[in-house]
PDB file of C-alpha atoms in Angstrom:
ATOM      1  CA  MET E   1      97.115  62.904  58.956  1.00 52.00           C
ATOM      2  CA  ALA E   2      97.108  59.981  61.425  1.00 51.00           C
ATOM      3  CA  LYS E   3      98.809  57.754  58.841  1.00 53.00           C
ATOM      4  CA  LYS E   4     101.646  60.269  58.428  1.00 51.00           C
ATOM      5  CA  ARG E   5     102.158  60.472  62.191  1.00 49.00           C
ATOM      6  CA  LYS E   6     102.200  56.684  62.481  1.00 50.00           C
ATOM      7  CA  ALA E   7     104.663  56.380  59.571  1.00 50.00           C
ATOM      8  CA  ARG E   8     106.940  58.945  61.215  1.00 49.00           C
ATOM      9  CA  LYS E   9     106.813  57.101  64.551  1.00 48.00           C
ATOM     10  CA  THR E  10     107.549  53.768  62.878  1.00 49.00           C
ATOM     11  CA  GLY E  11     110.472  55.304  60.971  1.00 49.00           C
ATOM     12  CA  ALA E  12     111.838  56.826  64.172  1.00 43.00           C
ATOM     13  CA  LYS E  13     111.609  53.456  65.938  1.00 50.00           C
ATOM     14  CA  ARG E  14     113.479  51.761  63.096  1.00 46.00           C
ATOM     15  CA  ALA E  15     116.189  54.433  63.139  1.00 42.00           C
ATOM     16  CA  LYS E  16     116.604  54.068  66.909  1.00 45.00           C
ATOM     17  CA  ARG E  17     116.910  50.265  66.651  1.00 49.00           C
ATOM     18  CA  SER E  18     119.319  50.576  63.737  1.00 44.00           C
ATOM     19  CA  ALA E  19     121.518  53.031  65.633  1.00 44.00           C
ATOM     20  CA  ARG E  20     121.429  50.781  68.697  1.00 48.00           C
ATOM     21  CA  ARG E  21     122.548  47.786  66.618  1.00 46.00           C
ATOM     22  CA  SER E  22     125.300  49.644  64.756  1.00 42.00           C
ATOM     23  CA  ARG E  23     126.976  50.613  68.044  1.00 45.00           C
ATOM     24  CA  GLY E  24     127.254  46.937  68.896  1.00 45.00           C
ATOM     25  CA  ALA E  25     128.846  46.240  65.532  1.00 49.00           C
ATOM     26  CA  GLY E  26     131.727  48.632  66.174  1.00 52.00           C
ATOM     27  CA  GLY E  27     129.949  51.677  64.727  1.00 60.00           C
ATOM     28  CA  GLY E  28     130.335  53.765  67.891  1.00 75.00           C
ATOM     29  CA  LYS E  29     131.055  53.805  71.581  1.00 89.00           C
ATOM     30  CA  LEU E  30     129.392  51.093  73.638  1.00 94.00           C
ATOM     31  CA  PRO E  31     127.674  51.891  76.945  1.00 95.00           C
ATOM     32  CA  LYS E  32     130.033  51.689  79.933  1.00 95.00           C
ATOM     33  CA  ASP E  33     128.379  48.540  81.318  1.00 97.00           C
ATOM     34  CA  ALA E  34     127.963  46.750  77.962  1.00 98.00           C
ATOM     35  CA  VAL E  35     128.832  43.057  77.816  1.00 98.00           C
ATOM     36  CA  THR E  36     129.394  40.671  74.938  1.00 98.00           C
ATOM     37  CA  LEU E  37     128.244  37.079  75.200  1.00 98.00           C
ATOM     38  CA  ILE E  38     129.794  34.473  72.907  1.00 98.00           C
ATOM     39  CA  VAL E  39     128.028  31.104  72.921  1.00 98.00           C
ATOM     40  CA  LEU E  40     129.480  28.120  71.032  1.00 98.00           C
ATOM     41  CA  LEU E  41     126.955  25.345  70.437  1.00 98.00           C
ATOM     42  CA  ARG E  42     127.308  21.850  68.974  1.00 98.00           C
ATOM     43  CA  ALA E  43     124.243  19.925  67.883  1.00 98.00           C
ATOM     44  CA  ARG E  44     123.558  16.327  68.858  1.00 98.00           C
ATOM     45  CA  GLU E  45     123.894  14.017  65.881  1.00 97.00           C
ATOM     46  CA  GLY E  46     120.770  14.272  63.737  1.00 97.00           C
ATOM     47  CA  GLN E  47     119.608  17.501  65.465  1.00 98.00           C
ATOM     48  CA  GLU E  48     121.569  20.024  63.383  1.00 97.00           C
ATOM     49  CA  THR E  49     118.613  21.374  61.405  1.00 97.00           C
ATOM     50  CA  LEU E  50     116.307  21.607  64.405  1.00 98.00           C
ATOM     51  CA  LEU E  51     118.970  23.323  66.533  1.00 98.00           C
ATOM     52  CA  GLU E  52     119.535  25.941  63.865  1.00 98.00           C
ATOM     53  CA  ALA E  53     115.783  26.513  63.509  1.00 98.00           C
ATOM     54  CA  GLU E  54     115.356  26.957  67.273  1.00 98.00           C
ATOM     55  CA  LEU E  55     118.235  29.440  67.406  1.00 98.00           C
ATOM     56  CA  ARG E  56     116.930  31.352  64.388  1.00 98.00           C
ATOM     57  CA  ALA E  57     113.621  31.719  66.251  1.00 97.00           C
ATOM     58  CA  LEU E  58     115.484  33.622  69.005  1.00 98.00           C
ATOM     59  CA  VAL E  59     117.109  36.202  66.745  1.00 98.00           C
ATOM     60  CA  ASN E  60     114.344  38.681  65.858  1.00 98.00           C
ATOM     61  CA  PRO E  61     112.566  38.794  69.231  1.00 98.00           C
ATOM     62  CA  SER E  62     115.919  39.161  71.005  1.00 98.00           C
ATOM     63  CA  ARG E  63     116.990  42.001  68.701  1.00 98.00           C
ATOM     64  CA  ARG E  64     113.779  43.850  69.615  1.00 98.00           C
ATOM     65  CA  GLU E  65     114.568  43.766  73.344  1.00 98.00           C
ATOM     66  CA  GLU E  66     115.382  47.077  74.995  1.00 97.00           C
ATOM     67  CA  GLY E  67     118.925  46.178  76.133  1.00 98.00           C
ATOM     68  CA  CYS E  68     120.010  44.281  73.018  1.00 98.00           C
ATOM     69  CA  LEU E  69     122.688  45.968  70.907  1.00 98.00           C
ATOM     70  CA  THR E  70     123.698  42.963  68.774  1.00 98.00           C
ATOM     71  CA  TYR E  71     122.269  39.468  68.379  1.00 98.00           C
ATOM     72  CA  ASN E  72     123.802  37.444  65.546  1.00 98.00           C
ATOM     73  CA  LEU E  73     123.795  33.745  64.731  1.00 98.00           C
ATOM     74  CA  HIS E  74     126.673  32.153  62.800  1.00 98.00           C
ATOM     75  CA  ARG E  75     127.127  28.660  61.339  1.00 98.00           C
ATOM     76  CA  ALA E  76     130.613  27.110  61.198  1.00 98.00           C
ATOM     77  CA  ILE E  77     131.969  26.637  57.695  1.00 98.00           C
ATOM     78  CA  ASP E  78     134.135  23.583  58.415  1.00 97.00           C
ATOM     79  CA  THR E  79     132.353  21.974  61.378  1.00 96.00           C
ATOM     80  CA  PRO E  80     128.871  20.567  60.691  1.00 94.00           C
ATOM     81  CA  GLY E  81     126.421  21.210  63.517  1.00 96.00           C
ATOM     82  CA  ALA E  82     128.517  23.981  65.110  1.00 98.00           C
ATOM     83  CA  LEU E  83     126.848  27.352  65.686  1.00 98.00           C
ATOM     84  CA  LEU E  84     127.884  30.565  67.397  1.00 98.00           C
ATOM     85  CA  LEU E  85     125.743  33.250  69.010  1.00 98.00           C
ATOM     86  CA  HIS E  86     127.326  36.704  69.251  1.00 98.00           C
ATOM     87  CA  GLU E  87     125.321  38.927  71.581  1.00 98.00           C
ATOM     88  CA  VAL E  88     126.017  42.427  72.891  1.00 98.00           C
ATOM     89  CA  TRP E  89     123.860  43.762  75.723  1.00 98.00           C
ATOM     90  CA  THR E  90     123.802  47.192  77.355  1.00 98.00           C
ATOM     91  CA  SER E  91     124.524  45.504  80.700  1.00 98.00           C
ATOM     92  CA  ARG E  92     124.645  42.139  82.422  1.00 98.00           C
ATOM     93  CA  GLU E  93     121.242  43.018  83.897  1.00 98.00           C
ATOM     94  CA  ALA E  94     119.816  43.488  80.392  1.00 98.00           C
ATOM     95  CA  HIS E  95     120.970  39.980  79.533  1.00 98.00           C
ATOM     96  CA  THR E  96     119.403  38.648  82.732  1.00 98.00           C
ATOM     97  CA  GLU E  97     116.095  40.240  81.686  1.00 98.00           C
ATOM     98  CA  HIS E  98     116.475  38.489  78.313  1.00 98.00           C
ATOM     99  CA  THR E  99     116.592  35.131  80.094  1.00 98.00           C
ATOM    100  CA  HIS E 100     113.079  35.790  81.449  1.00 98.00           C
ATOM    101  CA  THR E 101     111.431  36.426  78.068  1.00 98.00           C
ATOM    102  CA  PRO E 102     108.987  33.907  76.545  1.00 98.00           C
ATOM    103  CA  HIS E 103     111.230  33.218  73.530  1.00 98.00           C
ATOM    104  CA  PHE E 104     114.262  32.494  75.728  1.00 98.00           C
ATOM    105  CA  LEU E 105     112.248  30.311  78.132  1.00 98.00           C
ATOM    106  CA  ARG E 106     110.961  28.311  75.147  1.00 98.00           C
ATOM    107  CA  TRP E 107     114.573  27.786  73.967  1.00 98.00           C
ATOM    108  CA  ASN E 108     115.725  26.895  77.465  1.00 97.00           C
ATOM    109  CA  ALA E 109     113.072  24.182  77.745  1.00 98.00           C
ATOM    110  CA  ARG E 110     114.108  22.588  74.419  1.00 97.00           C
ATOM    111  CA  LYS E 111     117.883  23.015  74.314  1.00 97.00           C
ATOM    112  CA  ASP E 112     118.995  19.894  76.212  1.00 97.00           C
ATOM    113  CA  ALA E 113     117.468  17.550  73.619  1.00 98.00           C
ATOM    114  CA  LEU E 114     119.311  19.377  70.819  1.00 98.00           C
ATOM    115  CA  LEU E 115     122.764  20.116  72.235  1.00 98.00           C
ATOM    116  CA  ALA E 116     125.841  17.919  72.430  1.00 98.00           C
ATOM    117  CA  SER E 117     127.764  20.827  74.005  1.00 98.00           C
ATOM    118  CA  ARG E 118     127.483  24.495  74.867  1.00 98.00           C
ATOM    119  CA  ASP E 119     130.191  26.904  75.981  1.00 98.00           C
ATOM    120  CA  ALA E 120     129.290  30.482  76.954  1.00 98.00           C
ATOM    121  CA  ASN E 121     131.453  33.367  78.143  1.00 98.00           C
ATOM    122  CA  PHE E 122     130.772  37.014  78.881  1.00 98.00           C
ATOM    123  CA  TRP E 123     133.345  39.472  77.569  1.00 98.00           C
ATOM    124  CA  LYS E 124     134.077  43.142  78.252  1.00 97.00           C
ATOM    125  CA  HIS E 125     135.176  45.418  75.382  1.00 95.00           C
ATOM    126  CA  ILE E 126     138.603  46.891  76.161  1.00 93.00           C
ATOM    127  CA  ALA E 127     139.866  48.439  72.904  1.00 91.00           C
TER     128      ALA E 127
END
């Protein structure tokens, strides 16, 4: 009996996370205060593989955060060492909370040795 209850709870959690993520991917209406963060990153020469590994390490823990609707990492097709983070958060405050998590603090401590450049902008969905 306890196993069934646990399986149901786990399934419900997965469904909730899945629904939360699909909204961020255009599958439904976003929360009123939702923000999108686009981050363009260029690796220092010789640091491409390590930069990608460090960014990959952010993806799953970030997706599990309460205010995260979307957290996707992309690699440029034509520009070696160029990566893009596409993040959607329920609010700017949710993103601020993200910057206090252990996985983000780890990234923040290592990023300067890996990055040649970084450009980040918050965006608001309008249509």
